[in-house]
mmCIF file of C-alpha atoms in Angstrom:
data_model
loop_
_atom_site.group_PDB
_atom_site.id
_atom_site.type_symbol
_atom_site.label_atom_id
_atom_site.label_comp_id
_atom_site.label_asym_id
_atom_site.label_seq_id
_atom_site.Cartn_x
_atom_site.Cartn_y
_atom_site.Cartn_z
ATOM 1 C CA UNK A 406 99.860 104.807 11.164
ATOM 2 C CA UNK A 407 103.031 104.388 13.099
ATOM 3 C CA UNK A 408 102.298 107.575 15.105
ATOM 4 C CA UNK A 409 98.838 106.330 15.833
ATOM 5 C CA UNK A 410 100.138 102.944 17.141
ATOM 6 C CA UNK A 411 102.833 104.763 19.214
ATOM 7 C CA UNK A 412 100.160 107.055 20.765
ATOM 8 C CA UNK A 413 97.859 104.278 21.648
ATOM 9 C CA UNK A 414 100.755 102.306 23.182
ATOM 10 C CA UNK A 415 101.859 105.297 25.210
ATOM 11 C CA UNK A 416 98.351 105.969 26.536
ATOM 12 C CA UNK A 417 97.930 102.231 27.361
ATOM 13 C CA UNK A 418 101.239 102.179 29.250
ATOM 14 C CA UNK A 419 100.340 105.377 31.128
ATOM 15 C CA UNK A 420 97.036 103.907 32.242
ATOM 16 C CA UNK A 421 98.783 100.713 33.289
ATOM 17 C CA UNK A 422 101.310 102.517 35.414
ATOM 18 C CA UNK A 423 98.868 104.960 36.918
ATOM 19 C CA UNK A 424 96.435 102.271 37.904
ATOM 20 C CA UNK A 425 99.079 100.674 40.148
ATOM 21 C CA UNK A 426 98.872 103.644 42.542
ATOM 22 C CA UNK A 427 95.606 103.187 44.360
ATOM 23 C CA UNK A 428 93.371 105.928 45.616
ATOM 24 C CA UNK A 429 93.760 107.490 49.067
ATOM 25 C CA UNK A 430 90.523 109.247 50.122
ATOM 26 C CA UNK A 431 89.694 111.294 53.202
ATOM 27 C CA UNK A 432 86.383 110.057 54.511
ATOM 28 C CA UNK A 433 85.922 112.421 57.394
ATOM 29 C CA UNK A 434 87.727 115.101 59.390
ATOM 30 C CA UNK A 435 86.959 116.452 62.860
ATOM 31 C CA UNK A 436 88.805 119.253 64.553
ATOM 32 C CA UNK A 437 92.103 120.650 63.353
ATOM 33 C CA UNK A 438 93.820 118.355 60.809
ATOM 34 C CA UNK A 439 96.458 119.349 58.289
ATOM 35 C CA UNK A 440 98.312 117.614 55.478
ATOM 36 C CA UNK A 441 101.567 118.344 53.789
ATOM 37 C CA UNK A 442 102.842 117.385 50.335
ATOM 38 C CA UNK A 443 105.881 119.554 49.776
ATOM 39 C CA UNK A 444 106.657 122.376 52.189
ATOM 40 C CA UNK A 445 103.420 123.805 53.314
ATOM 41 C CA UNK A 446 100.794 122.541 55.768
ATOM 42 C CA UNK A 447 97.240 122.931 54.555
ATOM 43 C CA UNK A 448 93.919 122.124 56.206
ATOM 44 C CA UNK A 449 92.722 118.620 55.427
ATOM 45 C CA UNK A 450 89.103 118.336 54.318
ATOM 46 C CA UNK A 451 86.663 115.533 53.939
ATOM 47 C CA UNK A 452 86.476 114.127 50.367
ATOM 48 C CA UNK A 453 90.020 115.084 49.409
ATOM 49 C CA UNK A 454 92.286 112.673 47.512
ATOM 50 C CA UNK A 455 95.827 112.344 48.687
ATOM 51 C CA UNK A 456 99.034 111.030 47.135
ATOM 52 C CA UNK A 457 101.792 108.851 48.290
ATOM 53 C CA UNK A 458 104.340 110.829 50.320
ATOM 54 C CA UNK A 459 101.683 112.912 52.012
ATOM 55 C CA UNK A 460 102.009 113.679 55.705
ATOM 56 C CA UNK A 461 98.945 114.135 57.929
ATOM 57 C CA UNK A 462 99.063 115.780 61.344
ATOM 58 C CA UNK A 463 96.208 116.142 63.839
ATOM 59 C CA UNK A 464 95.726 118.751 66.462
ATOM 60 C CA UNK A 465 94.611 118.317 70.125
ATOM 61 C CA UNK A 466 91.107 117.247 69.141
ATOM 62 C CA UNK A 467 91.729 116.486 65.529
ATOM 63 C CA UNK A 468 90.627 113.206 64.026
ATOM 64 C CA UNK A 469 90.511 111.917 60.515
ATOM 65 C CA UNK A 470 89.387 108.748 58.720
ATOM 66 C CA UNK A 471 91.267 107.842 55.567
ATOM 67 C CA UNK A 472 90.538 105.073 53.129
ATOM 68 C CA UNK A 473 93.452 103.408 51.268
ATOM 69 C CA UNK A 474 93.134 100.344 49.035
ATOM 70 C CA UNK A 475 89.793 99.538 50.658
ATOM 71 C CA UNK A 476 91.399 99.619 54.167
ATOM 72 C CA UNK A 477 90.139 102.194 56.719
ATOM 73 C CA UNK A 478 92.574 104.050 58.899
ATOM 74 C CA UNK A 479 91.466 106.242 61.852
ATOM 75 C CA UNK A 480 93.959 108.851 62.879
ATOM 76 C CA UNK A 481 93.676 109.999 66.467
ATOM 77 C CA UNK A 482 94.541 113.335 68.045
ATOM 78 C CA UNK A 483 98.172 114.563 68.264
ATOM 79 C CA UNK A 484 99.250 112.100 65.636
ATOM 80 C CA UNK A 485 101.584 112.492 62.690
ATOM 81 C CA UNK A 486 101.809 109.976 59.855
ATOM 82 C CA UNK A 487 103.295 109.706 56.380
ATOM 83 C CA UNK A 488 101.658 107.712 53.567
ATOM 84 C CA UNK A 489 104.702 106.018 52.084
ATOM 85 C CA UNK A 490 103.083 103.604 49.769
ATOM 86 C CA UNK A 491 99.650 102.673 48.545
ATOM 87 C CA UNK A 492 99.723 100.438 45.535
ATOM 88 C CA UNK A 493 97.216 98.022 44.119
ATOM 89 C CA UNK A 494 97.589 95.687 41.236
ATOM 90 C CA UNK A 495 95.883 92.447 40.190
ATOM 91 C CA UNK A 496 96.473 90.011 42.987
ATOM 92 C CA UNK A 497 98.467 92.265 45.236
ATOM 93 C CA UNK A 498 97.809 95.277 47.505
ATOM 94 C CA UNK A 499 100.643 97.095 49.311
ATOM 95 C CA UNK A 500 100.278 99.823 51.910
ATOM 96 C CA UNK A 501 103.069 101.291 54.073
ATOM 97 C CA UNK A 502 102.417 103.958 56.692
ATOM 98 C CA UNK A 503 105.020 105.744 58.829
ATOM 99 C CA UNK A 504 103.839 106.666 62.306
ATOM 100 C CA UNK A 505 105.936 109.468 63.675
ATOM 101 C CA UNK A 506 103.926 109.977 66.859
ATOM 102 C CA UNK A 507 100.475 109.324 68.237
ATOM 103 C CA UNK A 508 98.218 106.437 67.315
ATOM 104 C CA UNK A 509 96.121 105.104 64.433
ATOM 105 C CA UNK A 510 93.623 102.369 64.193
ATOM 106 C CA UNK A 511 93.615 100.268 60.997
ATOM 107 C CA UNK A 512 90.960 97.969 59.763
ATOM 108 C CA UNK A 513 92.214 95.833 56.904
ATOM 109 C CA UNK A 514 90.062 94.724 54.086
ATOM 110 C CA UNK A 515 91.354 91.327 53.128
ATOM 111 C CA UNK A 516 90.194 90.018 49.822
ATOM 112 C CA UNK A 517 90.476 86.520 48.466
ATOM 113 C CA UNK A 518 93.115 85.992 45.749
ATOM 114 C CA UNK A 519 94.693 89.351 46.775
ATOM 115 C CA UNK A 520 98.026 89.271 48.630
ATOM 116 C CA UNK A 521 97.583 92.122 51.169
ATOM 117 C CA UNK A 522 100.557 93.814 52.714
ATOM 118 C CA UNK A 523 99.791 96.480 55.258
ATOM 119 C CA UNK A 524 102.736 97.788 57.326
ATOM 120 C CA UNK A 525 102.896 100.495 59.977
ATOM 121 C CA UNK A 526 106.436 101.625 60.887
ATOM 122 C CA UNK A 527 107.600 103.662 63.871
ATOM 123 C CA UNK A 528 111.151 104.674 64.780
ATOM 124 C CA UNK A 529 111.561 101.516 66.779
ATOM 125 C CA UNK A 530 109.603 98.735 65.083
ATOM 126 C CA UNK A 531 107.291 97.818 62.239
ATOM 127 C CA UNK A 532 104.013 95.932 62.442
ATOM 128 C CA UNK A 533 102.800 93.902 59.476
ATOM 129 C CA UNK A 534 99.133 93.148 59.602
ATOM 130 C CA UNK A 535 98.128 89.561 58.962
ATOM 131 C CA UNK A 536 94.668 89.763 60.328
ATOM 132 C CA UNK A 537 91.932 92.363 60.290
ATOM 133 C CA UNK A 538 92.202 95.167 62.864
ATOM 134 C CA UNK A 539 94.942 96.707 65.018
ATOM 135 C CA UNK A 540 95.697 99.925 66.839
ATOM 136 C CA UNK A 541 99.248 101.148 66.741
ATOM 137 C CA UNK A 542 100.681 103.932 68.842
ATOM 138 C CA UNK A 543 104.127 105.429 69.287
ATOM 139 C CA UNK A 544 105.681 107.886 71.668
ATOM 140 C CA UNK A 545 109.280 108.599 72.795
ATOM 141 C CA UNK A 546 108.426 107.543 76.337
ATOM 142 C CA UNK A 547 106.322 104.436 75.880
ATOM 143 C CA UNK A 548 107.804 103.266 72.595
ATOM 144 C CA UNK A 549 105.612 101.377 70.197
ATOM 145 C CA UNK A 550 102.516 99.512 71.230
ATOM 146 C CA UNK A 551 100.311 97.422 68.985
ATOM 147 C CA UNK A 552 96.921 96.357 70.183
ATOM 148 C CA UNK A 553 95.674 93.407 68.062
ATOM 149 C CA UNK A 554 91.920 93.845 68.097
ATOM 150 C CA UNK A 555 91.143 91.138 65.558
ATOM 151 C CA UNK A 556 93.352 88.739 63.652
ATOM 152 C CA UNK A 557 97.089 88.778 64.056
ATOM 153 C CA UNK A 558 100.186 90.849 63.228
ATOM 154 C CA UNK A 559 103.883 90.288 62.888
ATOM 155 C CA UNK A 560 106.024 92.835 64.633
ATOM 156 C CA UNK A 561 109.658 93.424 63.749
ATOM 157 C CA UNK A 562 112.077 95.574 65.659
ATOM 158 C CA UNK A 563 115.591 96.899 64.958
ATOM 159 C CA UNK A 564 117.409 94.063 66.680
ATOM 160 C CA UNK A 565 116.014 91.454 64.320
ATOM 161 C CA UNK A 566 113.332 90.222 66.716
ATOM 162 C CA UNK A 567 109.915 89.241 65.263
ATOM 163 C CA UNK A 568 106.803 88.403 67.151
ATOM 164 C CA UNK A 569 103.393 87.175 66.033
ATOM 165 C CA UNK A 570 100.685 88.661 68.059
ATOM 166 C CA UNK A 571 97.076 87.729 67.901
ATOM 167 C CA UNK A 572 93.850 87.352 69.683
ATOM 168 C CA UNK A 573 93.407 90.630 71.484
ATOM 169 C CA UNK A 574 97.036 90.743 72.663
ATOM 170 C CA UNK A 575 99.552 93.576 72.713
ATOM 171 C CA UNK A 576 103.043 94.017 71.365
ATOM 172 C CA UNK A 577 105.148 96.560 73.131
ATOM 173 C CA UNK A 578 108.635 97.696 72.298
ATOM 174 C CA UNK A 579 110.219 100.548 74.275
ATOM 175 C CA UNK A 580 112.676 103.076 73.012
ATOM 176 C CA UNK A 581 115.410 101.927 75.363
ATOM 177 C CA UNK A 582 114.926 98.158 75.216
ATOM 178 C CA UNK A 583 116.823 95.579 73.238
ATOM 179 C CA UNK A 584 114.008 93.068 73.363
ATOM 180 C CA UNK A 585 110.315 93.505 72.991
ATOM 181 C CA UNK A 586 108.274 93.160 76.133
ATOM 182 C CA UNK A 587 106.803 89.796 77.033
ATOM 183 C CA UNK A 588 103.295 89.428 75.700
ATOM 184 C CA UNK A 589 102.170 88.675 79.211
ATOM 185 C CA UNK A 590 104.742 90.735 81.032
ATOM 186 C CA UNK A 591 102.095 92.082 83.415
ATOM 187 C CA UNK A 592 101.799 88.729 85.122
ATOM 188 C CA UNK A 593 103.869 88.453 88.280
ATOM 189 C CA UNK A 594 104.745 84.857 87.721
ATOM 190 C CA UNK A 595 106.398 84.439 84.351
ATOM 191 C CA UNK A 596 106.218 80.599 84.538
ATOM 192 C CA UNK A 597 102.485 80.738 84.140
ATOM 193 C CA UNK A 598 102.439 82.873 81.047
ATOM 194 C CA UNK A 599 99.920 81.493 78.603
ATOM 195 C CA UNK A 600 100.825 81.758 74.930
ATOM 196 C CA UNK A 601 98.333 82.696 72.355
ATOM 197 C CA UNK A 602 94.930 83.983 73.392
ATOM 198 C CA UNK A 603 95.172 85.185 77.003
ATOM 199 C CA UNK A 604 91.416 84.793 77.495
ATOM 200 C CA UNK A 605 91.628 81.072 78.207
ATOM 201 C CA UNK A 606 89.543 79.410 80.908
ATOM 202 C CA UNK A 607 90.903 77.892 84.088
ATOM 203 C CA UNK A 608 90.702 74.248 82.827
ATOM 204 C CA UNK A 609 92.757 75.156 79.810
ATOM 205 C CA UNK A 610 95.357 76.914 81.996
ATOM 206 C CA UNK A 611 95.594 73.819 84.181
ATOM 207 C CA UNK A 612 95.992 71.687 81.089
ATOM 208 C CA UNK A 613 98.827 73.816 79.785
ATOM 209 C CA UNK A 614 100.560 73.828 83.148
ATOM 210 C CA UNK A 615 100.213 70.072 83.528
ATOM 211 C CA UNK A 616 101.559 69.327 80.048
ATOM 212 C CA UNK A 617 104.583 71.653 80.496
ATOM 213 C CA UNK A 618 106.348 73.632 77.774
ATOM 214 C CA UNK A 619 105.908 70.883 75.192
ATOM 215 C CA UNK A 620 102.203 71.127 75.627
ATOM 216 C CA UNK A 621 102.229 74.873 74.982
ATOM 217 C CA UNK A 622 103.876 74.462 71.567
ATOM 218 C CA UNK A 623 101.353 71.744 70.702
ATOM 219 C CA UNK A 624 98.267 73.850 71.186
ATOM 220 C CA UNK A 625 97.133 74.992 67.741
ATOM 221 C CA UNK A 626 94.957 77.830 66.792
ATOM 222 C CA UNK A 627 91.762 76.261 65.366
ATOM 223 C CA UNK A 628 91.356 79.206 62.932
ATOM 224 C CA UNK A 629 94.753 78.997 61.309
ATOM 225 C CA UNK A 630 96.059 75.658 62.269
ATOM 226 C CA UNK A 631 99.235 77.302 63.373
ATOM 227 C CA UNK A 632 100.846 76.687 66.747
ATOM 228 C CA UNK A 633 100.167 79.359 69.257
ATOM 229 C CA UNK A 634 103.862 79.520 70.410
ATOM 230 C CA UNK A 635 105.185 83.001 69.973
ATOM 231 C CA UNK A 636 108.394 83.507 68.118
ATOM 232 C CA UNK A 637 110.692 86.447 68.591
ATOM 233 C CA UNK A 638 112.602 88.021 65.708
ATOM 234 C CA UNK A 639 113.337 91.784 65.703
ATOM 235 C CA UNK A 640 114.031 94.190 62.885
ATOM 236 C CA UNK A 641 113.487 97.882 63.047
ATOM 237 C CA UNK A 642 112.158 99.704 60.037
ATOM 238 C CA UNK A 643 111.841 103.461 60.010
ATOM 239 C CA UNK A 644 111.265 104.572 56.421
ATOM 240 C CA UNK A 645 113.137 107.856 56.761
ATOM 241 C CA UNK B 1389 85.642 157.648 45.224
ATOM 242 C CA UNK B 1390 86.840 154.816 42.993
ATOM 243 C CA UNK B 1391 90.243 154.728 44.758
ATOM 244 C CA UNK B 1392 88.553 154.568 48.170
ATOM 245 C CA UNK B 1393 86.305 151.721 47.024
ATOM 246 C CA UNK B 1394 89.285 149.889 45.555
ATOM 247 C CA UNK B 1395 91.289 150.302 48.773
ATOM 248 C CA UNK B 1396 88.402 149.001 50.917
ATOM 249 C CA UNK B 1397 88.049 145.894 48.647
ATOM 250 C CA UNK B 1398 91.798 145.198 48.816
ATOM 251 C CA UNK B 1399 91.932 145.530 52.556
ATOM 252 C CA UNK B 1400 88.830 143.409 52.951
ATOM 253 C CA UNK B 1401 90.289 140.633 50.735
ATOM 254 C CA UNK B 1402 93.535 140.693 52.625
ATOM 255 C CA UNK B 1403 91.701 140.361 55.992
ATOM 256 C CA UNK B 1404 89.859 137.265 54.654
ATOM 257 C CA UNK B 1405 93.154 135.668 53.395
ATOM 258 C CA UNK B 1406 94.782 136.253 56.729
ATOM 259 C CA UNK B 1407 91.961 134.677 58.801
ATOM 260 C CA UNK B 1408 91.117 131.841 56.383
ATOM 261 C CA UNK B 1409 93.653 129.315 57.441
ATOM 262 C CA UNK B 1410 95.326 131.055 60.361
ATOM 263 C CA UNK B 1411 93.237 129.490 63.119
ATOM 264 C CA UNK B 1412 93.721 125.930 61.830
ATOM 265 C CA UNK B 1413 97.441 126.424 61.188
ATOM 266 C CA UNK B 1414 98.201 127.700 64.657
ATOM 267 C CA UNK B 1415 97.388 124.545 66.515
ATOM 268 C CA UNK B 1416 98.757 121.906 64.195
ATOM 269 C CA UNK B 1417 101.892 123.889 63.363
ATOM 270 C CA UNK B 1418 102.432 124.532 67.078
ATOM 271 C CA UNK B 1419 102.286 120.791 67.731
ATOM 272 C CA UNK B 1420 104.564 119.964 64.816
ATOM 273 C CA UNK B 1421 107.174 122.516 65.851
ATOM 274 C CA UNK B 1422 106.946 121.401 69.415
ATOM 275 C CA UNK B 1423 107.602 117.754 68.316
ATOM 276 C CA UNK B 1424 111.067 118.803 67.092
ATOM 277 C CA UNK B 1425 112.021 120.730 70.226
ATOM 278 C CA UNK B 1426 114.629 119.146 72.482
ATOM 279 C CA UNK B 1427 113.352 120.897 75.541
ATOM 280 C CA UNK B 1428 109.775 122.070 76.139
ATOM 281 C CA UNK B 1429 109.059 125.345 77.985
ATOM 282 C CA UNK B 1430 106.445 126.447 80.428
ATOM 283 C CA UNK B 1431 104.923 128.490 77.561
ATOM 284 C CA UNK B 1432 104.392 125.296 75.534
ATOM 285 C CA UNK B 1433 102.589 123.635 78.400
ATOM 286 C CA UNK B 1434 100.396 126.654 78.984
ATOM 287 C CA UNK B 1435 99.369 126.664 75.328
ATOM 288 C CA UNK B 1436 98.345 123.045 75.555
ATOM 289 C CA UNK B 1437 96.266 123.537 78.640
ATOM 290 C CA UNK B 1438 94.534 126.547 77.282
ATOM 291 C CA UNK B 1439 93.620 124.636 74.135
ATOM 292 C CA UNK B 1440 92.508 121.639 76.157
ATOM 293 C CA UNK B 1441 90.232 123.916 78.205
ATOM 294 C CA UNK B 1442 88.612 124.886 74.919
ATOM 295 C CA UNK B 1443 89.824 128.457 75.179
ATOM 296 C CA UNK B 1444 91.555 130.190 72.321
ATOM 297 C CA UNK B 1445 95.256 130.563 72.403
ATOM 298 C CA UNK B 1446 96.537 134.131 72.821
ATOM 299 C CA UNK B 1447 99.714 135.536 74.166
ATOM 300 C CA UNK B 1448 101.654 133.882 76.997
ATOM 301 C CA UNK B 1449 100.524 136.398 79.580
ATOM 302 C CA UNK B 1450 96.837 136.017 78.617
ATOM 303 C CA UNK B 1451 97.216 132.198 78.646
ATOM 304 C CA UNK B 1452 98.778 132.456 82.080
ATOM 305 C CA UNK B 1453 95.968 134.538 83.373
ATOM 306 C CA UNK B 1454 93.355 132.112 81.995
ATOM 307 C CA UNK B 1455 95.083 129.200 83.698
ATOM 308 C CA UNK B 1456 95.196 131.109 86.974
ATOM 309 C CA UNK B 1457 91.470 131.812 86.674
ATOM 310 C CA UNK B 1458 90.927 128.138 85.987
ATOM 311 C CA UNK B 1459 93.010 127.369 89.131
ATOM 312 C CA UNK B 1460 95.396 125.121 87.177
ATOM 313 C CA UNK B 1461 98.395 127.262 88.255
ATOM 314 C CA UNK B 1462 98.890 129.568 91.200
ATOM 315 C CA UNK B 1463 101.401 132.173 90.116
ATOM 316 C CA UNK B 1464 103.183 133.809 87.266
ATOM 317 C CA UNK B 1465 106.382 132.549 85.713
ATOM 318 C CA UNK B 1466 108.499 133.079 82.661
ATOM 319 C CA UNK B 1467 107.438 131.864 79.280
ATOM 320 C CA UNK B 1468 110.827 130.339 78.379
ATOM 321 C CA UNK B 1469 111.353 128.669 81.726
ATOM 322 C CA UNK B 1470 112.361 124.979 81.099
ATOM 323 C CA UNK B 1471 109.449 122.748 81.787
ATOM 324 C CA UNK B 1472 110.156 120.096 84.426
ATOM 325 C CA UNK B 1473 108.169 116.934 85.015
ATOM 326 C CA UNK B 1474 107.256 118.192 88.482
ATOM 327 C CA UNK B 1475 105.827 121.425 87.231
ATOM 328 C CA UNK B 1476 103.874 119.757 84.500
ATOM 329 C CA UNK B 1477 102.607 117.124 86.906
ATOM 330 C CA UNK B 1478 101.244 119.817 89.250
ATOM 331 C CA UNK B 1479 99.101 121.223 86.418
ATOM 332 C CA UNK B 1480 97.989 117.808 85.305
ATOM 333 C CA UNK B 1481 96.902 116.779 88.797
ATOM 334 C CA UNK B 1482 94.689 119.848 89.008
ATOM 335 C CA UNK B 1483 93.396 119.449 85.498
ATOM 336 C CA UNK B 1484 92.422 115.794 85.947
ATOM 337 C CA UNK B 1485 91.482 116.320 89.596
ATOM 338 C CA UNK B 1486 93.595 113.430 90.756
ATOM 339 C CA UNK B 1487 92.973 112.802 94.429
ATOM 340 C CA UNK B 1488 94.788 109.596 95.120
ATOM 341 C CA UNK B 1489 97.784 110.996 97.018
ATOM 342 C CA UNK B 1490 97.680 112.009 100.684
ATOM 343 C CA UNK B 1491 101.144 113.479 100.574
ATOM 344 C CA UNK B 1492 100.204 115.650 97.659
ATOM 345 C CA UNK B 1493 97.058 116.803 99.391
ATOM 346 C CA UNK B 1494 99.074 117.796 102.518
ATOM 347 C CA UNK B 1495 102.146 119.289 100.813
ATOM 348 C CA UNK B 1496 101.046 120.220 97.287
ATOM 349 C CA UNK B 1497 104.678 119.568 96.307
ATOM 350 C CA UNK B 1498 105.737 118.851 92.692
ATOM 351 C CA UNK B 1499 107.464 115.730 93.900
ATOM 352 C CA UNK B 1500 104.213 114.087 94.912
ATOM 353 C CA UNK B 1501 102.413 115.428 91.908
ATOM 354 C CA UNK B 1502 104.993 113.753 89.760
ATOM 355 C CA UNK B 1503 104.534 110.421 91.669
ATOM 356 C CA UNK B 1504 100.815 110.749 91.297
ATOM 357 C CA UNK B 1505 101.109 111.135 87.596
ATOM 358 C CA UNK B 1506 103.444 108.203 87.349
ATOM 359 C CA UNK B 1507 101.100 106.028 89.310
ATOM 360 C CA UNK B 1508 98.301 106.966 86.938
ATOM 361 C CA UNK B 1509 100.409 105.873 83.934
ATOM 362 C CA UNK B 1510 100.917 109.380 82.579
ATOM 363 C CA UNK B 1511 104.667 109.411 83.174
ATOM 364 C CA UNK B 1512 107.345 106.862 83.801
ATOM 365 C CA UNK B 1513 108.315 106.108 87.366
ATOM 366 C CA UNK B 1514 112.068 106.300 86.635
ATOM 367 C CA UNK B 1515 113.269 109.852 86.821
ATOM 368 C CA UNK B 1516 112.507 112.773 89.094
ATOM 369 C CA UNK B 1517 110.401 115.838 89.248
ATOM 370 C CA UNK B 1518 113.359 117.901 88.083
ATOM 371 C CA UNK B 1519 113.803 116.166 84.790
ATOM 372 C CA UNK B 1520 113.350 118.205 81.639
ATOM 373 C CA UNK B 1521 110.846 117.183 79.026
ATOM 374 C CA UNK B 1522 111.321 117.203 75.284
ATOM 375 C CA UNK B 1523 108.682 118.524 72.967
ATOM 376 C CA UNK B 1524 107.724 115.066 71.710
ATOM 377 C CA UNK B 1525 107.532 113.768 75.283
ATOM 378 C CA UNK B 1526 105.205 116.649 76.214
ATOM 379 C CA UNK B 1527 102.960 115.748 73.296
ATOM 380 C CA UNK B 1528 102.881 112.118 74.385
ATOM 381 C CA UNK B 1529 101.952 113.034 78.007
ATOM 382 C CA UNK B 1530 99.264 115.413 76.884
ATOM 383 C CA UNK B 1531 97.878 112.737 74.602
ATOM 384 C CA UNK B 1532 97.801 110.163 77.432
ATOM 385 C CA UNK B 1533 96.242 112.774 79.659
ATOM 386 C CA UNK B 1534 93.491 113.473 77.172
ATOM 387 C CA UNK B 1535 92.800 109.786 76.852
ATOM 388 C CA UNK B 1536 92.606 109.636 80.611
ATOM 389 C CA UNK B 1537 90.133 112.469 80.768
ATOM 390 C CA UNK B 1538 88.035 111.365 77.840
ATOM 391 C CA UNK B 1539 88.122 107.697 78.760
ATOM 392 C CA UNK B 1540 90.126 106.700 75.667
ATOM 393 C CA UNK B 1541 87.587 108.027 73.183
#
């Protein structure tokens, strides 16, 4: 009797623990793509299941689409990533990816009542997805660049600087900089930098300019109700 | 007879094992090893351009000949020669058919090829055509170049 109870309990605990590690599935592979769990690189194939700690590397024309916790990640050519964490429990989903080089595009599946954490880390910064879709790239020359396609992200760099980036904006942090680039650094006149969605109309720009800096902080994002002022905090997080 | 048959089967099996993953390993493992290199060489660059031109990678001399035939390079050089930004730029300019520079058209010099690549966002402006390139930088440049050629697809 006691042995039976102990066996059932053990099996139950095992199922409970194993269910917290969510599935990682390869949806499609094009060109030369390899994965590594351990010491040896092996060809990646469509339909494979991968585990935490796996590295994926693509060749010159290699591409792969990987599904993790319901999120979809597209890995572009000449990219190397590591799947650090992919856990899912009731009410919480946590995914952490390390991007060694190249670029990936992540589309996040946000579910109600589920706290979703999706982080992509490079040697210089980490982006935490708050919204829906982003493209993250890293190289030793250009540093880290995050294109927010939809929704918003929070970027943290080594120096303790954080930035919220949203509305089709970009976050850039070079390998030699101590501060992340201005969100609108391409504009010649920094005093006219709009904060928040750069795709505002002329009347809105004039309104912001007329109301001065106080007005900028007072413009709220209708979707979130949060002010569109950007904040800068930087922490760098490279998992290795 | 039995021994001959057995030998043939063993040899055949070994051939299959050798070829099964070799082709896919070469490219990805080459890129991964290159990523760890502190200084890239001319041989590394030639390998990339041969693969980009959808030809199969062979020995350095065969790669060099292919690139000469494709008119991406003019003359022979050593495989382990350190790759400079200027030298790489001259190949990129021909590969992408960049025509924006009058000085490059007149002189064909690496200096102007480098400036042309920098103005097209493939390399940083700070630096010179004599600068060495690390393996990971080479990968980054090739990636940007591929995006440039394919329109970011």
